[in-house]
Amino acid sequence: MSSKYILKSVVLPNGDKHDIAIEDGLISAVSQNITPTSHVVIDTNGSRVLPGLVDLHTHLREPGREDAETVLTGSRAGAKGGFTALSAMANTSPVADTAGVVEQVYRLGQDAGYLDVFPIGAVTKGLMGESLSEIGAMADSIARVRIFSDDGNCVFDPLLMRRALEYVKKFGGVIAQHAQDPRLTAGSQMNEGEISARLGLKGWPAVAEEAIIARDVLLVDHVKSRLHICHVTTAGGVEIIRWAKQRGIDVTAEVTPHHLLLTDELTTSYDPIFKVNPPLRTSDDVHALREALAEGVIDIVATDHAPHPVESKECEWQEASFGMLGLETALSIVQKTMVETQLMTWEQVADRMSLAPARIGGYKNQGQEIVVGSAANLVVIDPSKNWQVDRDLTMSKATNTPYHGLTLPGVITHTFYQGKATVIDSVVQKIGDV
Amino acid sequence: MKHLLSIADLNVQEAIGILDTATELSRINDGQIKKLPTLRGRTVVNLFAEDSTRTRISFEAAAKRLSADVINFSAKGSSISKGESLKDTAMTLQAMGADAVVIRHSASGAAQRLADNQWMSGAVINAGDGTHEHPSQALLDAFTIRKHLGKGSSDLQGLHVAIVGDILHSRVARSNVLLLALLGAKITLVAPPTLLPIGIEKWPCAVSYDFDSVLPYVDSVMMLRVQQERMTELFFPNAREYSRYYGLNAERMRTLKPAALIMHPGPMNRGLEISAEVADSARSVITEQVSNGVSVRMAILYVLLAGSSLDVGSI
């Protein structure tokens, strides 16, 4: 496999057009008309290059649910979607609440070799919300965990949340909260509103998210720690985060691609492909989220990639699992909802999908500016081409994408991870022995 | 019209067509030989994944009176209780050749999933899906009201119906609101605030927390069953308080208009939402609703499987 490339006439995030040379895992040159010497030349004329995308919210399902996804298949899906780093959520089986499990996930990511897999550690043992997990051990392990989350569950006990926020200050960690009051959402199936009233599905009210966000920004202000809010879905949640940031509270927030595009109207078909937690909400929420992402009140896009086996989605709504795939379609959805609507520039996309997530996660080799000396983690996308989503052609082991049959803008042609081409001409490459 | 999944699928002509067909078929049910050959050789499957006696027997009687072969598939005696999926159950029944499936299921949307996924090719009739809809109940309720108070009109213009009880969890309420509005009636829903869904402001009806203020103005009052579980789920303090404010007792019955009807889809909690005296009173049409249910369900099967509304002269 080659380790020297030249990307010819590619457009950088700021709009400048240059050649980029990649050698030995680094960007070796960014200038006009670089002369190739044993470089593989890629004619990317007109395409856009971004720093490799960094996902802070990925469910890789291994260990425990390898029927839905593995670290390997998830890595391949990530590469296809232009990602050079994923963050593996802790709700595996066994739960990632010890050094042993996070080191296993870390090693599986290394062995797969497509991108950096950063394991996220559980806040509480077994995600039960009762006592702290071995946060220190996970931070010290080979996986060097810095992000802790009980995602899937909310850290609901305010005292426990306070202790967790305080505890991670020792090493500059961050608690990533899944904001969902469990008492207000027991058995909830979809957003609470006109549509849930009509369809006879139990509602998940916006206040159940907003109330936890409000509580946690006040807590983190009090103990002077760092907070990250996973998958914000409500206009009200956005307002609370805006208020908190204005007061200087150290809070960051993410939005998923599906919450930038889809609404609860889709539930009228009762097709569980649209069942997700937190749920799809109204078009007012979608617009508030888009504006907040453009403004930077929401700092990053994170996929919440949630693979499920076919039988978990091919049933009645209330039996179905919550979750949608996201890695392979994320950048296209962001192009469609944010760039083509003129809400954001490509430079801002690079920030929301690479620079800012890397900064929040403390991922030093990721999210770097495209300059000489930076790690060669890059994605090349042709924004002028469209592609049709086909659930039978996903790199992911699972097929639960809500976009099957939809035509999306932006074709990713190349992904580079530490100077290795993981995707060439939109085809995921064979890396290592796999 | 291939399926009957929701009242929202019907336009006013189709709804009136079913009611008129039921009127004709009720003459058969009043006669000595309760049989028509219309669906001979066709197979109707009752797929009841949730407990029900009254609706299942009603559909069974309806299918048999039209000479269809009936297969009953209920959750308890079947592999559904062993965890077989809806898809596999459906495909098994398809392999046995069902022309129509009458499905009752605890999951909202189950009937639509059955229809949309095409695991079976026959007509799908929703006999109650979770807390979503119960179209045949609404149709038999409208049939009952029209028969007593319609004054020969084809619809329910000018009539005012109150539906009282656990609206939040009621598929009967949802279907009735849609159908009564379609047929031109005025509707008032009465319930404690905890049992009304957020988003109800958009429904074609009025809402009141005060039962007593609504009663003197209605032509029919439809009482809904309140499940015992609702008390432990913090919807109201206890049964006594619920009855005191929302129970139809003899004193409240005396405030009704002279010709007003008292209705209940059953099964009743005598003493909770309706007192025994009221349930057994002369104004109660509760048992008549049950027999009307057979005629209406015959009409639904007729319209879906024989392909058209019944003409007056064709029997």
XYZ file of C-alpha atoms in Angstrom:
749
model
C 0.000 0.000 0.000
C 1.304 3.416 -0.995
C 2.148 6.013 1.589
C 2.721 8.972 -0.732
C -0.130 10.806 -2.371
C -0.795 14.068 -4.095
C -4.318 15.442 -4.135
C -4.414 17.698 -7.183
C -6.371 20.957 -7.249
C -8.474 20.274 -4.189
C -10.465 23.027 -2.460
C -9.556 23.609 1.183
C -12.173 24.469 3.791
C -11.492 28.178 3.403
C -12.042 28.031 -0.346
C -8.396 28.174 -1.507
C -7.458 25.669 -4.191
C -4.156 23.828 -3.792
C -2.355 20.557 -4.263
C -1.775 18.598 -1.058
C 1.051 16.118 -0.646
C 0.894 13.310 1.890
C 4.022 11.478 3.017
C 4.710 9.157 5.952
C 1.445 9.920 7.636
C 1.801 13.690 7.515
C 0.849 16.526 5.216
C 4.165 17.301 3.578
C 3.156 20.134 1.255
C 0.238 22.432 0.545
C 0.926 24.555 -2.536
C 0.330 24.985 -6.252
C 1.510 22.352 -8.728
C 3.422 19.924 -6.516
C 5.686 17.691 -8.581
C 5.060 14.005 -7.970
C 8.036 11.754 -7.180
C 6.672 8.229 -6.605
C 3.458 9.774 -5.266
C 0.113 8.346 -6.272
C -1.626 11.285 -7.937
C -5.333 11.716 -7.294
C -7.150 14.132 -9.532
C -9.599 15.731 -7.133
C -10.242 18.793 -9.245
C -13.173 20.696 -7.819
C -13.630 18.460 -4.812
C -13.474 19.760 -1.269
C -10.980 18.463 1.292
C -11.750 18.585 4.997
C -9.841 17.380 8.021
C -10.884 13.793 8.769
C -14.247 13.747 10.529
C -14.328 12.996 14.248
C -17.411 11.390 15.785
C -17.923 11.766 19.546
C -20.938 9.435 19.665
C -20.790 6.036 18.005
C -22.296 2.718 19.037
C -19.950 -0.019 17.855
C -21.819 -2.751 19.758
C -18.716 -4.829 20.454
C -18.422 -6.550 22.933
C -21.841 -8.174 23.175
C -23.928 -7.284 20.139
C -21.712 -8.377 17.309
C -24.851 -9.451 15.436
C -25.530 -5.774 14.811
C -22.011 -4.336 14.374
C -18.379 -4.914 15.302
C -15.513 -2.499 15.822
C -14.255 -3.626 12.410
C -17.505 -3.165 10.468
C -18.195 0.094 12.294
C -14.705 1.320 11.426
C -15.298 0.523 7.781
C -18.612 2.379 7.890
C -16.839 5.306 9.498
C -14.131 5.371 6.853
C -16.781 5.317 4.126
C -18.387 8.329 5.778
C -15.104 10.249 5.920
C -14.357 9.653 9.596
C -10.823 9.217 10.913
C -11.884 8.944 14.555
C -14.861 7.402 16.339
C -15.786 7.403 20.033
C -17.224 4.091 21.150
C -20.091 4.492 23.602
C -19.985 2.396 26.742
C -23.371 0.633 26.599
C -21.870 -2.633 25.390
C -22.247 -6.023 27.017
C -20.282 -6.147 29.273
C -20.538 -2.414 29.874
C -17.330 -0.423 29.390
C -16.995 0.436 33.074
C -13.532 -1.080 33.685
C -10.070 -0.710 32.203
C -10.371 -4.233 30.814
C -13.289 -3.514 28.490
C -12.057 -0.137 27.260
C -8.630 -1.583 26.517
C -10.288 -4.385 24.541
C -12.277 -1.919 22.442
C -9.200 0.245 21.929
C -7.178 -2.725 20.705
C -9.941 -3.878 18.384
C -9.876 -0.426 16.820
C -6.108 -0.564 16.384
C -6.303 -4.033 14.843
C -8.970 -2.935 12.398
C -6.707 -0.056 11.400
C -9.236 2.187 9.602
C -9.395 5.026 12.095
C -8.829 5.918 15.755
C -11.369 4.292 18.055
C -11.530 6.168 21.345
C -13.532 4.236 23.929
C -15.918 6.210 26.101
C -16.178 4.983 29.694
C -19.419 4.547 31.623
C -20.094 7.073 34.380
C -21.748 4.484 36.605
C -21.164 0.774 37.159
C -23.227 -1.231 34.736
C -24.947 2.011 33.657
C -27.183 1.445 36.673
C -26.911 5.032 37.903
C -26.050 3.989 41.459
C -22.309 4.208 41.944
C -19.349 5.571 40.017
C -17.500 3.207 37.698
C -13.710 2.894 37.768
C -13.251 6.235 36.080
C -9.643 6.698 37.193
C -8.605 3.242 36.004
C -10.142 3.854 32.612
C -8.450 7.238 32.335
C -5.069 5.668 33.132
C -5.531 2.671 30.838
C -4.056 2.307 27.368
C -7.337 3.711 26.088
C -6.696 7.005 27.988
C -10.423 7.607 28.357
C -11.410 11.245 28.826
C -15.091 11.199 27.894
C -17.487 9.423 30.261
C -21.126 8.767 29.468
C -23.975 6.503 30.523
C -25.545 7.150 27.104
C -28.586 5.062 26.594
C -29.363 6.089 30.151
C -29.467 9.464 31.878
C -27.318 10.109 34.948
C -30.492 11.019 36.799
C -29.414 11.199 40.440
C -28.261 14.806 40.869
C -25.808 13.905 43.629
C -24.191 11.251 41.463
C -23.967 13.692 38.553
C -22.337 16.240 40.839
C -19.745 13.724 42.061
C -18.984 12.562 38.528
C -18.495 16.142 37.315
C -16.135 16.799 40.223
C -14.222 13.550 39.923
C -13.167 13.985 36.292
C -11.580 17.360 37.062
C -8.524 15.432 38.227
C -7.515 14.676 34.648
C -9.533 17.190 32.645
C -12.225 14.716 31.674
C -15.750 15.509 30.574
C -19.117 13.962 31.425
C -21.328 13.533 28.360
C -24.944 13.511 29.539
C -27.832 11.752 27.807
C -30.478 14.243 28.948
C -33.676 12.288 29.576
C -35.642 12.407 32.813
C -36.594 8.717 33.228
C -39.678 9.470 35.339
C -41.217 11.610 32.617
C -40.369 9.181 29.821
C -41.139 5.680 31.130
C -42.361 3.667 28.152
C -42.207 6.683 25.830
C -42.194 5.922 22.121
C -42.040 9.243 20.229
C -42.096 13.012 20.692
C -45.062 14.165 22.768
C -47.244 16.395 20.640
C -50.063 16.498 18.120
C -48.854 13.442 16.312
C -48.382 11.230 19.351
C -51.880 12.234 20.485
C -53.299 11.116 17.159
C -51.274 7.929 16.769
C -51.823 6.620 20.292
C -48.099 6.323 21.044
C -46.803 7.338 24.448
C -45.119 10.739 24.292
C -41.550 11.785 25.235
C -42.000 15.398 26.231
C -39.369 18.023 25.381
C -39.294 19.111 29.022
C -37.748 15.752 29.977
C -34.639 16.796 28.032
C -34.724 20.494 28.868
C -35.054 19.977 32.620
C -31.951 17.770 32.794
C -29.917 20.181 30.652
C -30.978 23.051 32.927
C -30.059 21.141 36.058
C -26.698 20.012 34.718
C -25.493 23.401 33.429
C -26.209 24.834 36.877
C -24.391 21.918 38.534
C -21.325 22.240 36.336
C -21.240 25.967 37.029
C -21.277 25.275 40.750
C -18.464 22.710 40.757
C -16.494 24.351 37.952
C -16.117 21.301 35.759
C -16.820 20.485 32.107
C -20.104 19.181 30.661
C -21.073 17.882 27.220
C -24.717 17.386 26.234
C -25.322 14.471 23.860
C -27.865 14.643 20.995
C -29.752 17.868 21.742
C -33.173 17.685 20.071
C -35.277 20.536 21.462
C -35.540 24.259 20.791
C -35.866 24.714 24.555
C -32.655 22.798 25.168
C -30.872 25.077 22.707
C -32.035 28.176 24.601
C -30.773 26.831 27.900
C -27.360 26.046 26.409
C -27.178 29.506 24.854
C -27.946 31.059 28.245
C -25.330 28.891 29.945
C -22.622 29.776 27.436
C -23.393 33.471 27.813
C -22.678 33.069 31.528
C -19.337 31.429 30.758
C -20.395 27.947 31.837
C -18.134 25.263 30.334
C -20.742 23.310 28.405
C -20.557 21.888 24.885
C -23.337 20.238 22.903
C -23.903 17.956 19.935
C -26.679 17.408 17.406
C -27.177 14.335 15.226
C -27.584 14.512 11.444
C -31.039 12.934 11.670
C -32.266 15.620 14.047
C -31.177 18.225 11.504
C -33.427 16.723 8.851
C -36.210 14.420 10.050
C -39.383 15.216 12.025
C -41.995 13.256 13.971
C -44.335 13.465 10.947
C -42.511 10.382 9.684
C -43.911 8.322 12.542
C -47.393 8.310 10.992
C -46.312 5.303 8.951
C -45.576 3.445 12.215
C -42.377 2.267 10.495
C -39.849 1.734 13.309
C -36.976 2.735 11.017
C -37.839 6.202 12.357
C -37.837 5.138 16.002
C -34.901 6.717 17.819
C -33.976 7.966 21.263
C -34.186 10.909 21.780
C -37.041 10.995 19.305
C -37.540 12.961 16.112
C -39.316 16.186 16.954
C -41.111 19.034 15.197
C -39.961 21.217 12.329
C -39.641 24.127 14.798
C -37.100 22.060 16.703
C -35.263 21.174 13.495
C -34.946 24.836 12.574
C -33.776 25.831 16.047
C -31.122 23.094 15.941
C -29.863 24.183 12.528
C -29.563 27.796 13.631
C -27.829 26.774 16.828
C -25.302 24.649 14.934
C -24.602 27.503 12.524
C -24.189 29.899 15.447
C -21.949 27.513 17.371
C -24.305 27.272 20.357
C -24.306 23.616 19.378
C -20.612 22.887 18.950
C -20.519 19.703 16.936
C -22.332 17.145 14.826
C -22.185 13.637 16.312
C -23.848 10.707 14.595
C -25.228 8.529 17.446
C -24.720 5.724 14.932
C -26.932 2.953 16.370
C -26.918 -0.312 14.404
C -29.666 -2.886 15.022
C -30.401 -6.303 13.526
C -33.267 -6.589 11.039
C -35.716 -8.263 13.401
C -35.457 -5.341 15.821
C -36.892 -2.989 13.223
C -39.246 -5.236 11.253
C -41.982 -5.393 13.878
C -44.599 -3.271 15.599
C -43.388 0.172 16.734
C -43.434 -0.421 20.461
C -41.460 -3.675 20.138
C -38.758 -2.115 17.977
C -35.349 -0.968 19.175
C -34.453 2.723 19.219
C -31.749 3.911 16.852
C -30.571 4.699 13.337
C -27.369 4.262 11.367
C -25.480 7.506 10.789
C -21.808 7.198 9.869
C -22.075 6.794 6.116
C -24.634 9.556 5.541
C -23.553 12.192 8.089
C -21.504 14.506 5.863
C -24.084 14.391 3.069
C -26.887 15.265 5.505
C -24.856 18.192 6.824
C -24.199 19.379 3.267
C -27.924 19.137 2.510
C -29.242 20.774 5.666
C -26.522 23.316 6.458
C -24.358 24.117 3.416
C -26.985 24.027 0.676
C -29.297 26.127 2.834
C -26.449 28.628 3.197
C -26.527 28.344 6.972
C -22.884 27.266 7.159
C -19.736 27.372 5.094
C -17.486 24.369 4.495
C -15.008 25.942 6.882
C -17.642 25.792 9.595
C -18.449 22.199 8.643
C -14.776 21.371 9.186
C -15.016 22.940 12.621
C -18.272 21.238 13.680
C -17.327 17.808 12.375
C -13.590 17.669 12.991
C -11.811 20.490 14.831
C -14.320 21.018 17.632
C -15.026 17.337 18.374
C -11.281 16.635 18.504
C -10.822 19.531 20.905
C -13.662 18.388 23.172
C -12.377 14.814 23.214
C -8.745 15.841 23.607
C -7.805 13.878 20.475
C -4.469 15.515 19.679
C -3.785 13.896 16.285
C -7.261 14.619 14.986
C -9.057 17.770 13.946
C -5.912 19.559 12.833
C -5.766 22.383 10.311
C -4.753 21.321 6.809
C -1.217 22.689 6.915
C 2.247 21.258 6.470
C 3.196 19.050 9.407
C -0.333 18.116 10.386
C -1.344 14.469 10.635
C -2.722 13.317 7.287
C -6.286 12.620 8.422
C -8.385 13.915 5.540
C -11.634 13.393 3.692
C -12.272 14.389 0.087
C -15.868 15.008 -0.932
C -17.303 15.978 -4.326
C -20.209 18.231 -3.381
C -21.454 18.418 -6.942
C -22.327 14.735 -7.206
C -25.370 12.969 -5.737
C -25.829 9.414 -4.567
C -28.769 7.235 -3.635
C -28.822 5.580 -0.224
C -29.277 1.816 -0.441
C -29.625 -0.045 2.856
C -28.352 -3.256 1.243
C -25.058 -1.602 0.342
C -24.027 -0.247 3.739
C -20.536 -0.953 5.031
C -22.162 -1.297 8.423
C -23.305 -4.806 9.321
C -26.765 -3.408 9.969
C -29.239 -1.882 7.513
C -31.347 0.406 9.696
C -30.851 3.654 7.812
C -33.868 5.988 7.652
C -32.672 7.336 4.302
C -33.082 4.232 2.133
C -34.074 5.321 -1.367
C -33.278 8.981 -0.716
C -30.876 10.836 -3.009
C -28.285 12.799 -1.022
C -25.737 15.373 -2.162
C -21.994 14.974 -1.755
C -20.021 11.881 -2.663
C -17.016 11.035 -0.499
C -14.275 9.851 -2.822
C -11.259 9.479 -0.521
C -10.525 9.149 3.152
C -7.001 9.213 4.567
C -6.111 7.996 8.046
C -2.556 8.786 9.157
C -1.617 9.045 5.506
C -3.117 5.636 4.589
C -5.937 5.682 2.044
C -8.855 3.906 3.725
C -11.253 4.881 0.937
C -10.266 5.235 -2.726
C -12.810 6.208 -5.390
C -15.551 5.729 -2.792
C -14.506 2.117 -2.176
C -13.410 1.099 1.302
C -9.976 -0.498 1.117
C -8.726 -3.683 2.683
C -6.529 -2.744 5.606
C -4.238 -5.261 7.274
C -5.243 -8.891 7.241
C -8.971 -8.310 7.151
C -61.151 0.407 -0.170
C -58.786 -2.468 0.528
C -58.313 -2.268 4.312
C -60.050 -0.680 7.269
C -57.207 0.518 9.467
C -58.438 3.888 10.668
C -61.533 6.052 10.429
C -59.234 8.615 8.821
C -59.142 6.321 5.753
C -62.885 6.800 5.149
C -64.597 9.654 3.380
C -68.136 10.578 4.355
C -69.733 8.559 1.522
C -67.845 5.433 2.483
C -68.778 5.849 6.144
C -72.455 6.364 5.338
C -72.246 3.456 2.901
C -71.148 1.131 5.691
C -73.913 2.401 7.985
C -76.546 1.957 5.267
C -75.262 -1.531 4.468
C -75.447 -2.371 8.161
C -79.047 -1.153 8.249
C -79.947 -3.601 5.483
C -78.021 -6.450 7.057
C -79.683 -5.840 10.420
C -82.912 -7.035 8.786
C -81.222 -10.415 8.254
C -80.195 -10.451 11.901
C -83.784 -9.799 12.939
C -85.087 -12.648 10.817
C -85.110 -16.325 11.653
C -82.501 -17.478 9.132
C -79.472 -15.325 9.946
C -77.424 -16.286 6.884
C -76.319 -14.805 3.560
C -74.189 -16.716 1.055
C -72.090 -13.684 0.088
C -68.711 -14.779 1.468
C -69.065 -18.526 0.963
C -65.677 -20.111 0.326
C -63.798 -17.097 1.689
C -61.659 -17.373 4.794
C -61.638 -14.749 7.538
C -58.970 -15.021 10.221
C -59.449 -13.441 13.624
C -55.919 -12.598 14.753
C -56.435 -11.543 18.360
C -53.093 -10.973 20.007
C -54.837 -9.162 22.867
C -57.659 -10.431 25.076
C -61.160 -9.766 23.857
C -64.409 -11.661 24.058
C -67.028 -9.282 22.764
C -65.231 -7.990 19.651
C -63.926 -11.366 18.606
C -67.283 -13.099 18.965
C -68.922 -10.205 17.161
C -66.580 -10.501 14.163
C -66.905 -14.278 14.227
C -70.684 -14.074 14.170
C -70.541 -11.475 11.407
C -68.273 -13.586 9.205
C -70.290 -16.752 9.761
C -73.587 -15.046 8.946
C -72.057 -14.147 5.603
C -71.099 -17.826 5.189
C -67.362 -17.259 5.432
C -65.071 -19.819 7.041
C -63.645 -18.430 10.248
C -60.321 -19.274 11.855
C -59.683 -17.942 15.343
C -56.126 -17.243 16.366
C -55.756 -15.901 19.868
C -52.619 -15.014 21.765
C -52.990 -17.375 24.691
C -53.331 -20.599 22.812
C -50.801 -19.799 20.150
C -47.110 -19.378 19.602
C -47.493 -15.609 20.029
C -47.258 -16.402 23.718
C -43.989 -18.202 22.915
C -42.617 -15.020 21.383
C -43.396 -15.573 17.711
C -43.210 -12.287 15.847
C -46.130 -10.575 14.162
C -44.373 -11.093 10.841
C -44.049 -14.843 11.262
C -47.622 -15.164 12.550
C -48.853 -13.246 9.523
C -46.845 -15.251 7.045
C -48.102 -18.488 8.585
C -51.700 -17.345 8.184
C -50.987 -16.238 4.638
C -49.742 -19.708 3.876
C -53.168 -20.955 4.961
C -54.901 -18.559 2.558
C -56.728 -15.818 4.485
C -58.918 -13.462 2.444
C -59.234 -11.089 5.374
C -57.533 -10.708 8.709
C -59.290 -9.071 11.606
C -56.501 -8.019 13.927
C -56.575 -6.883 17.510
C -53.184 -6.104 19.002
C -51.742 -4.259 21.969
C -49.355 -2.226 19.801
C -50.588 0.984 18.190
C -50.018 0.727 14.461
C -49.947 -3.082 14.360
C -52.765 -3.218 11.802
C -50.993 -0.742 9.558
C -47.724 -2.644 9.798
C -49.561 -5.785 8.757
C -51.129 -3.982 5.796
C -48.040 -2.055 4.680
C -45.531 -4.863 4.907
C -47.559 -7.179 2.762
C -46.730 -10.209 4.822
C -50.256 -11.270 3.913
C -52.236 -10.379 0.829
C -55.771 -10.222 2.226
C -57.779 -7.297 3.561
C -56.740 -6.065 6.996
C -59.428 -4.967 9.417
C -58.310 -3.153 12.552
C -60.238 -4.515 15.539
C -58.316 -2.325 17.953
C -54.598 -1.481 17.869
C -53.117 -0.370 21.176
C -54.430 3.069 22.070
C -54.733 4.172 18.448
C -58.089 3.243 16.892
C -61.064 0.873 16.956
C -62.906 1.737 13.732
C -65.656 -0.900 13.933
C -66.588 0.291 17.431
C -66.981 3.870 16.217
C -69.075 2.668 13.299
C -71.419 0.680 15.511
C -71.663 3.626 17.916
C -72.595 5.976 15.054
C -75.046 3.375 13.747
C -76.720 3.205 17.165
C -77.004 6.970 17.518
C -78.316 7.374 13.987
C -80.910 4.656 14.487
C -82.388 6.369 17.551
C -81.827 10.035 16.893
C -81.056 10.350 13.174
C -84.635 11.253 12.247
C -84.160 9.555 8.870
C -81.087 11.574 8.026
C -78.081 9.774 6.574
C -75.616 11.506 8.912
C -75.491 12.968 12.433
C -75.733 16.691 11.712
C -77.032 18.708 14.638
C -76.426 16.047 17.268
C -74.143 16.581 20.267
C -72.252 13.649 21.762
C -70.188 13.611 24.973
C -67.395 11.055 25.393
C -66.324 10.699 28.994
C -63.333 9.036 30.622
C -59.759 8.003 29.914
C -59.396 9.755 26.560
C -55.608 9.576 26.696
C -55.517 5.783 26.447
C -58.731 5.260 24.478
C -58.773 3.926 20.929
C -62.570 4.106 21.087
C -62.390 7.841 21.741
C -59.949 8.468 18.900
C -62.032 6.597 16.336
C -65.272 8.133 17.602
C -63.972 11.702 17.437
C -62.933 11.164 13.827
C -66.166 9.486 12.763
C -68.642 11.676 14.637
C -66.942 14.777 13.229
C -66.984 13.257 9.727
C -70.727 12.687 10.081
C -71.334 16.270 11.245
C -71.928 15.778 14.947
C -70.655 18.083 17.668
C -68.414 16.368 20.196
C -67.367 17.253 23.751
C -64.700 15.193 25.490
C -64.918 15.129 29.276
C -62.028 13.971 31.438
C -59.707 15.005 34.238
C -56.749 16.985 32.809
C -54.369 14.079 33.451
C -56.326 11.832 31.074
C -56.322 14.177 28.059
C -53.451 14.050 25.545
C -51.199 17.018 24.866
C -52.041 18.046 21.293
C -55.799 17.545 21.691
C -56.389 21.221 20.874
C -56.206 20.289 17.198
C -58.948 17.660 17.402
C -62.386 18.511 15.929
C -64.099 18.615 19.319
C -64.537 20.622 22.513
C -62.936 19.619 25.787
C -64.302 20.035 29.310
C -63.121 19.031 32.777
C -66.642 19.607 34.172
C -69.003 16.691 33.521
C -72.053 18.283 35.145
C -71.973 21.390 32.967
C -71.920 19.350 29.754
C -74.606 16.738 30.467
C -77.827 18.784 30.001
C -76.845 19.699 26.436
C -75.944 16.346 24.906
C -78.020 13.910 22.857
C -75.840 10.986 23.766
C -73.264 10.326 26.463
C -70.649 7.658 25.807
C -68.900 6.409 28.976
C -65.436 4.897 28.646
C -64.016 2.238 30.914
C -61.360 3.391 33.352
C -58.697 0.765 33.869
C -57.721 -0.048 37.467
C -54.034 0.390 36.521
C -54.537 4.102 35.944
C -54.877 4.609 39.675
C -51.418 3.284 40.425
C -49.984 5.293 37.553
C -50.829 8.577 39.313
C -53.542 9.802 36.956
C -55.966 10.545 39.787
C -55.961 10.010 43.556
C -58.362 7.070 43.832
C -61.488 5.458 42.384
C -63.803 7.320 44.717
C -62.635 10.720 43.588
C -62.831 9.627 39.951
C -66.417 8.432 40.379
C -67.436 11.531 42.234
C -66.397 13.813 39.376
C -66.677 11.653 36.291
C -68.989 8.791 37.116
C -72.423 8.611 35.479
C -74.765 8.029 38.400
C -78.538 8.304 38.728
C -78.419 11.915 39.851
C -76.449 12.939 36.763
C -78.698 10.822 34.563
C -81.675 12.901 35.674
C -80.057 16.037 34.202
C -80.007 14.544 30.714
C -82.432 15.525 27.956
C -85.463 13.200 27.866
C -84.409 11.428 24.653
C -80.668 11.303 25.390
C -78.930 7.944 24.987
C -76.534 6.313 27.425
C -73.757 4.305 25.748
C -70.681 2.293 26.748
C -68.376 0.191 24.528
C -67.940 -2.366 27.298
C -66.771 -4.003 29.365
C -68.150 -1.834 32.179
C -66.768 -1.221 35.658
C -70.156 -0.995 37.387
C -69.812 1.508 40.201
C -66.758 3.249 38.819
C -67.508 5.104 35.593
C -71.139 4.046 35.452
C -73.527 3.021 38.202
C -75.528 -0.184 37.936
C -78.787 1.751 38.011
C -77.735 3.817 35.010
C -76.364 0.852 33.066
C -79.667 -0.977 33.458
C -81.918 2.049 32.891
C -84.358 2.481 30.012
C -82.167 5.048 28.293
C -79.202 2.721 28.154
C -78.565 1.255 24.689
C -75.499 -0.643 25.850
C -76.734 -4.141 25.010
C -78.194 -2.911 21.733
C -74.716 -1.612 20.813
C -73.517 -5.203 20.999
C -76.112 -6.534 18.569
C -75.604 -3.556 16.284
C -71.952 -4.502 16.346
C -72.665 -7.722 14.481
C -74.592 -5.919 11.715
C -71.905 -3.267 11.371
C -69.127 -5.841 11.228
C -71.054 -7.784 8.624
C -71.246 -4.549 6.645
C -67.497 -3.989 6.938
C -66.726 -7.513 5.732
C -69.295 -7.140 2.960
C -67.876 -3.835 1.713
C -64.246 -4.981 1.833
C -64.654 -8.469 0.439
C -67.748 -8.289 -1.752
C -66.524 -5.000 -3.121
C -69.427 -2.610 -2.757
C -72.111 -1.247 -0.510
C -75.261 -3.279 -0.316
C -78.190 -2.044 -2.414
C -81.615 -1.853 -0.866
C -83.162 -4.264 -3.278
C -80.528 -6.922 -3.448
C -81.490 -9.041 -0.454
